[in-house]
Short mmCIF file of C-alpha atoms in Angstrom, two decimals:
data_model
loop_
_atom_site.label_atom_id
_atom_site.label_comp_id
_atom_site.label_asym_id
_atom_site.label_seq_id
_atom_site.Cartn_x
_atom_site.Cartn_y
_atom_site.Cartn_z
CA MET A 981 -36.92 205.09 -8.70
CA SER A 982 -39.80 203.78 -6.62
CA TYR A 983 -42.84 202.10 -8.08
CA THR A 984 -46.40 203.13 -7.24
CA PRO A 985 -49.69 201.38 -8.07
CA SER A 986 -49.89 203.53 -11.20
CA ASN A 987 -46.47 202.69 -12.64
CA THR A 988 -45.84 199.13 -11.46
CA PRO A 989 -44.61 197.06 -14.43
CA VAL A 990 -46.68 194.21 -15.80
CA ARG A 991 -45.16 190.84 -14.95
CA ALA A 992 -45.41 187.87 -17.28
CA ALA A 993 -47.22 184.77 -16.07
CA PRO A 994 -45.01 181.81 -15.05
CA ILE A 995 -44.19 179.25 -17.72
CA SER A 996 -46.42 176.22 -17.36
CA SER A 997 -44.70 173.23 -15.78
CA ASP A 998 -45.40 169.63 -14.81
CA TYR A 999 -44.60 170.21 -11.14
CA GLU A 1000 -45.25 172.94 -8.59
CA LEU A 1001 -43.49 176.26 -9.06
CA ILE A 1002 -41.36 177.00 -6.00
CA ASP A 1003 -39.51 180.14 -7.05
CA GLY A 1004 -39.28 181.79 -10.46
CA ASP A 1005 -35.94 183.46 -9.70
CA PRO A 1006 -34.29 181.86 -6.65
CA TYR A 1007 -31.37 183.56 -4.93
CA PHE A 1008 -27.96 182.05 -5.69
CA THR A 1009 -27.24 180.71 -2.20
CA LYS A 1010 -30.72 179.21 -1.91
CA VAL A 1011 -30.19 177.19 -5.07
CA VAL A 1012 -26.86 175.88 -3.74
CA ARG A 1013 -28.44 174.98 -0.37
CA TYR A 1014 -31.03 172.88 -2.18
CA PHE A 1015 -28.53 170.67 -4.01
CA ARG A 1016 -29.47 167.02 -3.62
CA PRO A 1017 -26.92 164.31 -2.70
CA SER A 1018 -27.17 163.13 -6.30
CA ASP A 1019 -26.16 166.62 -7.46
CA TYR A 1020 -23.02 166.49 -5.31
CA LEU A 1021 -22.28 163.02 -6.66
CA ASN A 1022 -22.58 164.19 -10.26
CA TRP A 1023 -20.46 167.22 -9.41
CA GLY A 1024 -17.71 164.97 -8.07
CA ILE A 1025 -17.94 162.61 -11.04
CA SER A 1026 -17.64 165.54 -13.45
CA THR A 1027 -14.61 166.88 -11.58
CA ALA A 1028 -12.84 163.52 -11.88
CA LEU A 1029 -14.08 162.61 -15.34
CA VAL A 1030 -12.43 165.39 -17.35
CA PRO A 1031 -8.80 164.74 -16.25
CA LEU A 1032 -9.45 161.00 -16.48
CA GLY A 1033 -10.78 161.50 -19.99
CA ILE A 1034 -7.62 163.36 -21.02
CA ASN A 1035 -5.49 160.52 -19.68
CA VAL A 1036 -7.51 157.90 -21.57
CA TRP A 1037 -7.49 160.00 -24.73
CA GLU A 1038 -3.69 160.26 -24.62
CA ARG A 1039 -3.43 156.50 -24.33
CA LEU A 1040 -5.80 155.88 -27.22
CA GLU A 1041 -4.52 158.70 -29.44
CA PRO A 1042 -0.97 159.64 -28.38
CA SER A 1043 -0.17 163.29 -29.02
CA LEU A 1044 3.12 162.25 -30.69
CA GLY A 1045 1.27 160.25 -33.31
CA LYS A 1046 -0.39 156.91 -33.87
CA GLY A 1047 1.66 153.95 -32.66
CA MET A 1048 3.86 156.14 -30.47
CA LYS A 1049 4.21 155.83 -26.73
CA PRO A 1050 1.74 158.00 -24.77
CA SER A 1051 3.37 161.19 -23.51
CA PRO A 1052 3.35 162.15 -19.84
CA ILE A 1053 0.61 164.67 -19.14
CA ALA A 1054 1.77 167.85 -17.43
CA GLY A 1055 0.46 168.70 -14.01
CA THR A 1056 -0.80 172.03 -15.33
CA THR A 1057 -2.96 170.18 -17.84
CA TYR A 1058 -4.41 167.98 -15.11
CA ARG A 1059 -5.13 171.00 -12.92
CA ALA A 1060 -6.83 172.84 -15.76
CA ALA A 1061 -8.87 169.75 -16.64
CA THR A 1062 -9.90 169.31 -13.01
CA ALA A 1063 -10.96 172.95 -12.81
CA ILE A 1064 -13.03 172.57 -15.98
CA GLY A 1065 -14.70 169.46 -14.60
CA PHE A 1066 -15.31 171.17 -11.25
CA VAL A 1067 -16.97 174.22 -12.81
CA GLY A 1068 -18.92 172.11 -15.28
CA GLY A 1069 -20.16 169.83 -12.50
CA PHE A 1070 -21.25 172.82 -10.44
CA PHE A 1071 -23.12 174.29 -13.39
CA LEU A 1072 -24.87 170.97 -13.98
CA ALA A 1073 -25.98 170.75 -10.34
CA TYR A 1074 -27.09 174.39 -10.40
CA VAL A 1075 -29.14 173.95 -13.57
CA LYS A 1076 -30.88 170.82 -12.29
CA THR A 1077 -31.74 172.45 -8.97
CA SER A 1078 -32.97 175.61 -10.70
CA GLN A 1079 -35.23 173.47 -12.86
CA ARG A 1080 -36.71 171.94 -9.72
CA PHE A 1081 -37.47 175.43 -8.42
CA LEU A 1082 -39.21 176.21 -11.70
CA GLY A 1083 -41.18 172.97 -11.57
CA TRP A 1084 -39.49 171.55 -14.64
CA ARG A 1085 -38.23 168.51 -12.70
CA GLU A 1086 -39.69 166.38 -9.90
CA ASN A 1087 -39.39 168.55 -6.80
CA SER A 1088 -41.43 167.18 -3.90
CA ARG A 1089 -38.38 167.29 -1.61
CA GLU A 1090 -37.70 170.92 -2.48
CA VAL A 1091 -41.36 171.93 -2.14
CA ALA A 1092 -41.50 170.59 1.42
CA LYS A 1093 -38.21 172.22 2.38
CA ASP A 1094 -39.20 175.56 0.88
CA ARG A 1095 -42.59 175.56 2.60
CA TYR A 1096 -40.96 174.85 5.96
CA GLU A 1097 -38.40 177.63 5.55
CA VAL A 1098 -40.85 180.22 4.23
CA LYS A 1099 -43.49 179.48 6.86
CA LYS A 1100 -40.84 179.73 9.58
CA LEU A 1101 -39.76 183.16 8.31
CA LEU A 1102 -43.35 184.37 8.06
CA SER A 1103 -43.97 183.23 11.63
CA GLN A 1104 -41.02 185.42 12.66
CA GLY A 1105 -42.35 188.42 10.74
CA ILE A 1106 -39.60 188.22 8.12
CA LEU A 1107 -40.17 188.59 4.39
CA PRO A 1108 -38.93 185.33 2.85
CA TYR A 1109 -37.32 187.03 -0.15
CA HIS A 1110 -35.59 189.70 1.98
CA GLU A 1111 -36.38 192.45 -0.53
CA ASN A 1112 -36.55 194.95 2.33
CA GLU A 1113 -32.86 194.27 3.05
CA SER A 1114 -31.78 195.32 -0.44
CA THR A 1115 -30.19 198.72 -1.06
CA LEU A 1116 -31.56 198.73 -4.62
CA ASP A 1117 -34.53 200.89 -5.58
CA ASP A 1118 -37.64 199.36 -7.14
CA ARG A 1119 -36.47 199.94 -10.69
CA SER A 1120 -33.09 198.30 -10.07
CA LYS A 1121 -34.75 195.30 -8.41
CA ASP A 1122 -36.99 194.96 -11.45
CA VAL A 1123 -34.03 195.09 -13.84
CA ALA A 1124 -32.04 192.63 -11.72
CA ASN A 1125 -34.91 190.14 -11.88
CA ARG A 1126 -35.34 190.51 -15.63
CA ASN A 1127 -31.63 189.85 -16.11
CA SER A 1128 -31.46 186.73 -13.95
CA GLN A 1129 -34.86 185.09 -14.45
CA TYR A 1130 -34.48 181.82 -16.40
CA SER A 1131 -30.73 182.53 -16.70
CA SER A 1132 -30.06 178.93 -15.65
CA SER A 1133 -31.42 177.88 -19.05
CA PHE A 1134 -28.27 179.18 -20.74
CA LEU A 1135 -25.83 178.95 -17.84
CA PHE A 1136 -23.21 177.09 -19.89
CA ILE A 1137 -23.24 179.92 -22.45
CA LEU A 1138 -23.36 182.91 -20.11
CA PRO A 1139 -22.99 182.25 -16.36
CA TRP A 1140 -25.49 184.52 -14.63
CA PHE A 1141 -26.98 184.20 -11.16
CA ASN A 1142 -29.54 186.03 -9.07
CA LEU A 1143 -27.56 187.97 -6.47
CA ALA A 1144 -30.20 190.62 -5.76
CA TYR A 1145 -32.99 190.60 -3.20
CA HIS A 1146 -36.24 191.46 -4.96
CA PRO A 1147 -39.95 190.56 -4.69
CA TYR A 1148 -40.38 189.13 -8.20
CA HIS A 1149 -40.50 185.37 -7.71
CA GLN A 1150 -43.78 184.51 -9.47
CA VAL A 1151 -45.16 183.19 -6.18
CA ASN A 1152 -48.13 184.40 -4.16
CA LEU A 1153 -47.08 184.23 -0.52
CA LYS A 1154 -50.68 183.66 0.53
CA LYS A 1155 -50.33 180.01 -0.46
CA TYR A 1156 -48.10 179.46 2.58
CA TYR A 1157 -50.96 180.50 4.85
CA VAL A 1158 -52.89 177.38 3.86
CA ASP A 1159 -51.64 174.32 5.75
CA ARG A 1160 -51.04 171.13 3.86
CA PRO A 1161 -51.29 167.71 5.54
CA GLY A 1162 -48.70 167.42 8.30
CA GLU A 1163 -47.68 171.08 8.33
CA GLU A 1164 -49.76 171.82 11.40
CA ASN A 1165 -47.22 169.73 13.33
CA TRP A 1166 -44.53 172.30 12.60
CA GLY A 1167 -46.17 174.60 15.13
CA PHE A 1168 -45.73 177.83 13.16
CA LYS A 1169 -48.12 180.72 13.75
CA LEU A 1170 -47.76 182.91 10.70
CA LYS A 1171 -48.08 186.65 11.16
CA PRO A 1172 -50.49 188.42 8.78
CA LEU A 1173 -48.75 189.35 5.55
CA ASP A 1174 -50.00 192.94 5.64
CA GLU A 1175 -48.49 193.39 9.09
CA ILE A 1176 -45.13 192.05 7.91
CA TYR A 1177 -45.07 194.43 4.94
CA ALA A 1178 -46.06 197.36 7.16
CA SER A 1179 -43.43 196.48 9.75
CA THR A 1180 -40.61 196.11 7.21
CA ALA A 1181 -41.66 199.35 5.50
CA LYS A 1182 -41.33 201.25 8.80
CA LYS A 1183 -37.87 199.80 9.43
CA GLY A 1184 -36.74 200.78 5.95
CA ALA A 1185 -38.14 204.31 6.22
#
């Protein structure tokens, strides 16, 4: 199903935030690419902390009973604990980065990186959200966005990521056509947005 000006769904306004909104529903790989060094550090700490915690717990509260000698912990238990810590650490990094995209955390580093990447794509005549590359119709893109938007808020309950290219990111691309201090040094000459849409529409036809 394709949308027309007469049946385009109404989109809710972005949730107010303390920092600039970068992307209301960032693609999975983009979120991962924007992990900070501190996110990787926390990820590593989480991976090591869970098996270490099991070891300490066994020493403090032996499974054979109070006052008994701590039992050796099976390798399978350590592997399972490491996997839990690894996944939990990844989720933590993903949630924090997603919050920076939404403007819920300090995100000056991410804002600058996003503006560079988006302006570079626009200068090449490429839609930054790649919605023209998706095989989904308009209705399916809409549903995909509604399913994944803000999903990072309950990631530990139901892991859900945006794996669909769609145009619903709560961002007006026209803001990238206004240079901020220092951006003129990047040397990008952005192609008109209407031309990019027209060009991608012809390729998809």
